[in-house]
Structure formats: C-alpha cells, structure tokens
Coordinates of C-alpha atoms and ligand atoms in Angstrom, one line a residue:
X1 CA 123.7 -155.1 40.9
X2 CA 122.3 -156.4 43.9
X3 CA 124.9 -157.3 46.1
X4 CA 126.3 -153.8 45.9
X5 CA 129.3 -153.0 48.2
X6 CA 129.6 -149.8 50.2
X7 CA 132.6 -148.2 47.5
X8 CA 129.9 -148.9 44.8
X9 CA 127.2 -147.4 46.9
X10 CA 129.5 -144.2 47.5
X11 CA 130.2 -144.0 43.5
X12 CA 126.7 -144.6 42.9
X13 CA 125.3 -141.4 45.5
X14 CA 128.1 -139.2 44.1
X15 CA 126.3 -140.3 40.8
X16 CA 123.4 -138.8 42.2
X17 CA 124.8 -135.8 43.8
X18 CA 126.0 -134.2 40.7
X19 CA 122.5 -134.7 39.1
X20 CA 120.3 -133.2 41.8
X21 CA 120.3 -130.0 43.9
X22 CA 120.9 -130.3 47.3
X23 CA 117.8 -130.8 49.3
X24 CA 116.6 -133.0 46.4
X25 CA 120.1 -135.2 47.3
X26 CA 119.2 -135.0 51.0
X27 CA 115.7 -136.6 50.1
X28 CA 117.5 -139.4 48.1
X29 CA 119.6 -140.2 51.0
X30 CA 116.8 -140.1 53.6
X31 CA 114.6 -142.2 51.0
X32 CA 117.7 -144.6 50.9
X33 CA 117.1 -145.0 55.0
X34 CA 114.3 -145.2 55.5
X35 CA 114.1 -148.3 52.5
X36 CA 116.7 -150.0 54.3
X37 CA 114.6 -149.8 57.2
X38 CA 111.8 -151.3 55.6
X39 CA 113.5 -153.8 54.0
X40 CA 114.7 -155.5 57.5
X41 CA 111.1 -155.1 58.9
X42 CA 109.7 -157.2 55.5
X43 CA 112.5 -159.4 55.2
X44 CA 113.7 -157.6 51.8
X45 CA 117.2 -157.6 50.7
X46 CA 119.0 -154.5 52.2
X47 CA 121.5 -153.3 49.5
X48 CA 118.7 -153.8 47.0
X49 CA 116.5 -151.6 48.9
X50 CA 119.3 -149.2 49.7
X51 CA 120.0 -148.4 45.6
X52 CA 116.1 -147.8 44.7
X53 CA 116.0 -145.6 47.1
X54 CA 119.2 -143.6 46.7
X55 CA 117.9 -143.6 42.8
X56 CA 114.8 -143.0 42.9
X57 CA 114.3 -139.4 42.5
X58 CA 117.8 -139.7 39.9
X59 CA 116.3 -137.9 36.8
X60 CA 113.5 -135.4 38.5
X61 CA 115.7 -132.3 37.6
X62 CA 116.0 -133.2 33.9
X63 CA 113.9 -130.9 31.6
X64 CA 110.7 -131.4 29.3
X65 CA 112.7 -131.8 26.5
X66 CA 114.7 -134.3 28.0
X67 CA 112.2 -136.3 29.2
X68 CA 110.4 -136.5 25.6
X69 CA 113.3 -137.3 23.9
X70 CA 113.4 -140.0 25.9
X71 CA 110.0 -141.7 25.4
X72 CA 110.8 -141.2 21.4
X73 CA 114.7 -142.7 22.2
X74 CA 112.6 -145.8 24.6
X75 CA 109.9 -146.1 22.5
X76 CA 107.5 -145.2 25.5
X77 CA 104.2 -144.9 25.1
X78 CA 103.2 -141.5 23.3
X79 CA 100.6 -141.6 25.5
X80 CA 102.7 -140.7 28.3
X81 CA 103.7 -137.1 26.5
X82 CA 100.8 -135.8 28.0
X83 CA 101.9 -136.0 31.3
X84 CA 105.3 -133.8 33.4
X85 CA 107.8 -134.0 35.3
X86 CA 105.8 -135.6 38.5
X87 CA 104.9 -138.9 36.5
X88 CA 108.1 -138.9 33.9
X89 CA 110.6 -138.9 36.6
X90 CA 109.4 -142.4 37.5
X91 CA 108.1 -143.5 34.7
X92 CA 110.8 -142.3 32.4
X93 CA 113.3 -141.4 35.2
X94 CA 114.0 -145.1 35.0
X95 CA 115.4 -145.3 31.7
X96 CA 118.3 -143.0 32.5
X97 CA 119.0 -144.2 35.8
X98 CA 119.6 -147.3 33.5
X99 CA 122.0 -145.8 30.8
X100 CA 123.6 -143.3 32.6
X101 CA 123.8 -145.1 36.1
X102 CA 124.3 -148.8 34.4
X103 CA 121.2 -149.9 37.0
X104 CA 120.2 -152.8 35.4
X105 CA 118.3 -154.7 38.0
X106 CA 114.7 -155.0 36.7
X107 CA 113.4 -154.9 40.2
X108 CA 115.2 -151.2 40.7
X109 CA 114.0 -150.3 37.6
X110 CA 110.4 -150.9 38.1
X111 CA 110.5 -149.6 42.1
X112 CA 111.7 -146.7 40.4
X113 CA 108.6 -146.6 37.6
X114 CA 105.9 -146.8 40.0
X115 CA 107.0 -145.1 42.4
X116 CA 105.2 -142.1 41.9
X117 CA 101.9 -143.8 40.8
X118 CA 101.9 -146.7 43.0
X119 CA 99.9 -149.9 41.1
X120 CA 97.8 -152.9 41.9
X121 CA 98.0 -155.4 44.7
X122 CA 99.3 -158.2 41.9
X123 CA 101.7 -155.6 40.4
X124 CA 103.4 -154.0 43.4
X125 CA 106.4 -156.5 44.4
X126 CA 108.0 -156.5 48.1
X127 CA 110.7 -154.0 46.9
X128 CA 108.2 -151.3 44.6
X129 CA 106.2 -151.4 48.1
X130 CA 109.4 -150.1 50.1
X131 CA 110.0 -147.3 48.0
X132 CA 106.7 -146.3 47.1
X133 CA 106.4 -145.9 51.2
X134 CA 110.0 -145.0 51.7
X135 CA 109.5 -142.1 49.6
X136 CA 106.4 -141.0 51.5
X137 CA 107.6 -141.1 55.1
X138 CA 111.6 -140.4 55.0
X139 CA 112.2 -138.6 58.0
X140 CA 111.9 -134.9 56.3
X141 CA 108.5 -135.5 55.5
X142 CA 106.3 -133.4 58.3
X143 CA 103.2 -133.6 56.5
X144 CA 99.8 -134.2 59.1
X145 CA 99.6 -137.9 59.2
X146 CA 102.7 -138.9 58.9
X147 CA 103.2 -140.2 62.2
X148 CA 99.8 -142.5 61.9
X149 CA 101.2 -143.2 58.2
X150 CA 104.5 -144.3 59.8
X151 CA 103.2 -146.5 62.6
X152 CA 100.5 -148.0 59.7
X153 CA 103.2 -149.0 57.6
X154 CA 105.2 -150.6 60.5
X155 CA 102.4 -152.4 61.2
X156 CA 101.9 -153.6 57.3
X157 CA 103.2 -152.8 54.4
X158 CA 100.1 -153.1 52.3
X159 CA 98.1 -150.8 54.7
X160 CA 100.9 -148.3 54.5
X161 CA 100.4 -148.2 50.8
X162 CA 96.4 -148.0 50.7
X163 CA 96.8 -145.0 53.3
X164 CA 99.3 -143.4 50.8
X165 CA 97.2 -144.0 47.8
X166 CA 94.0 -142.7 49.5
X167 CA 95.4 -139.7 50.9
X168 CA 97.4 -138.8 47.5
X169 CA 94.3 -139.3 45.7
X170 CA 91.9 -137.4 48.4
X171 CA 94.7 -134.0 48.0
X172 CA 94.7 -134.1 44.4
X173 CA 91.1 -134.4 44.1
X174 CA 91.1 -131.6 46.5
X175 CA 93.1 -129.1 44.6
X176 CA 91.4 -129.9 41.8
X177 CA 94.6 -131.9 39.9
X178 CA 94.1 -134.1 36.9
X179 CA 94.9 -137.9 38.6
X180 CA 96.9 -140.5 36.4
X181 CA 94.2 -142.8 35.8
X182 CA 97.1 -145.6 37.2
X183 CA 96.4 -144.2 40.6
X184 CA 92.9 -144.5 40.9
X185 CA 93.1 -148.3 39.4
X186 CA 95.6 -148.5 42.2
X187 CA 93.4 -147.3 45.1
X188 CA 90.4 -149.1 43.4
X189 CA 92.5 -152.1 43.5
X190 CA 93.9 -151.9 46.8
X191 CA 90.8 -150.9 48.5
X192 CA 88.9 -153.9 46.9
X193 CA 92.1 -156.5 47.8
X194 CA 91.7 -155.2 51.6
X195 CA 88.0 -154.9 52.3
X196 CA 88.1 -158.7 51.5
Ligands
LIG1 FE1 109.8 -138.9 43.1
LIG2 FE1 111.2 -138.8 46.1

C-alpha cells in the first residue's frame, strides 16, 4: 500500500469523498498536502504520507453507534466506550479505514490512531509525527499561533509536536474539558525528552 500510484490515490479520495461532508473532504485533502510537505522536509516517504493524510479524518462522520459496535466487533478496549467521537475517530476510525478502505499498512494505521492524541517521544514514528502536525497546520487552519506553529515545525518536527501538545492541552484545560489521560503522558513525555 505504500507505493501507491496516482489512479489509486484518485479511487482512494473518491473513497473518502462519499464518506465525509464537504468541508470535512477539503480538510482531508489539505491534511494530505501539507503531509506531503512534511514528508520531503523529514526525509519521509511521500505516497505514504500522502494516504494518512487523505485518511485520516475517514470515519469522523460515523455515529455513536457505529463507533461502539466497532470496539465490541475489534475487541477494543471497553475502556475506550467512555470516550466520543473526537478520540474514536482515531482511535477507532482506523479500523474501518482498514476494512472498508483495505488500508493495511500498519504505519497508516497507527498515524491514523494517534492522531488525535498524539503519544510519547518512543511511540510517535517519523510518519504519526507528520500527521499528527499535518492535521494541525493544513493551510485552512487560521487559529492564533499558527504561523509560529508552522515555522516551529519547519524548524523540527519534535518541537512542532510539543507546541501542539502543549497548546491542545493549555485550551482544553481552559474550557474546562476532560483530557485523555494519553495526552497529558504525551506532553509529560515530550516535555521531559526536550528539556534534556
Ligand atoms: Fe481528526
Ligand atoms: Fe483532521
């Protein structure tokens, strides 16, 4: 599934298309970009990069019920039940990229689980980084920072995804959200890795 060739890549985002709305498709295809672009500055294959992030957002549409019956179909962690759409569509949104898209590329796969969690320094390859960060800066994204968070990540990869993580964590925290406790081992992780 790596070497994917553009008439896959076209099947692959009509795929996508019929699944998600239209601005959510437009995100996908920005998120595709701007992975690509990130791939060339970290040395990362392209087409690989391209996929996750076309993919990546596949299943957030589906409903509740879908999602659950998925962690029973998986065997997931029951654990997970607790949580909605914003954590399942990664988490869980991977296993139907995998049966319905036939994505079977366990470095897609798992770009696509943490990609809205993030995870340690150890457990965040090359590829989950370029997502995770692709996801966060595509060119539609206008939030404040995003220019710093863009030249950051330019800059390094890593720091890209420490800024991310802190600043997810610090708006959560400041609207009062309940934080996946994967996060926050993230950011303690990551701020521990880098302060050394
Ligand atoms: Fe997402
Ligand atoms: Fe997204």
């Amino acid at each position: 599934m790596v070497a994917v060739d553009q008439k896959e890549l076209a099947a692959l985002k009509e795929a996508v298309r019929t699944h998600l709305s239209e601005h959510r498709y437009e995100h996908c295809l920005r998120v595709s970009d701007y992975a690509v672009k990130l791939a060339k500055q970290n040395g990362l294959d392209e087409k690989q990069a391209a996929v996750a992030g076309l993919v990546h957002d596949y299943a957030k549409e589906r409903t509740a019920a879908e999602f659950l019956a998925k962690i029973d179909e998986k065997h997931l962690p029951t654990s997970l039940k607790k949580w909605g759409n914003p954590i399942w569509h990664g988490v869980v949104g991977a296993e139907f990229v995998h049966d319905e898209l036939k994505i079977d590329d366990p470095a897609i796969l798992e770009a696509i689980r943490l990609h809205t969690t993030g995870a340690g320094h150890h457990d965040m390859t090359t590829l989950d980084k370029v997502v995770f960060m692709a996801d966060y800066l595509e060119t539609g994204r206008h939030f404040p920072g995003v220019e710093e968070a863009r030249r950051i990540t330019d800059e390094s990869l890593n720091q890209g995804v420490f800024y991310q993580l802190a600043h997810t964590l610090s708006y959560l925290a400041g609207k009062e959200h309940v934080i996946y406790p994967k996060t926050f081992d993230a950011y303690n992780d990551w701020a521990e890795y880098l302060s050394k």
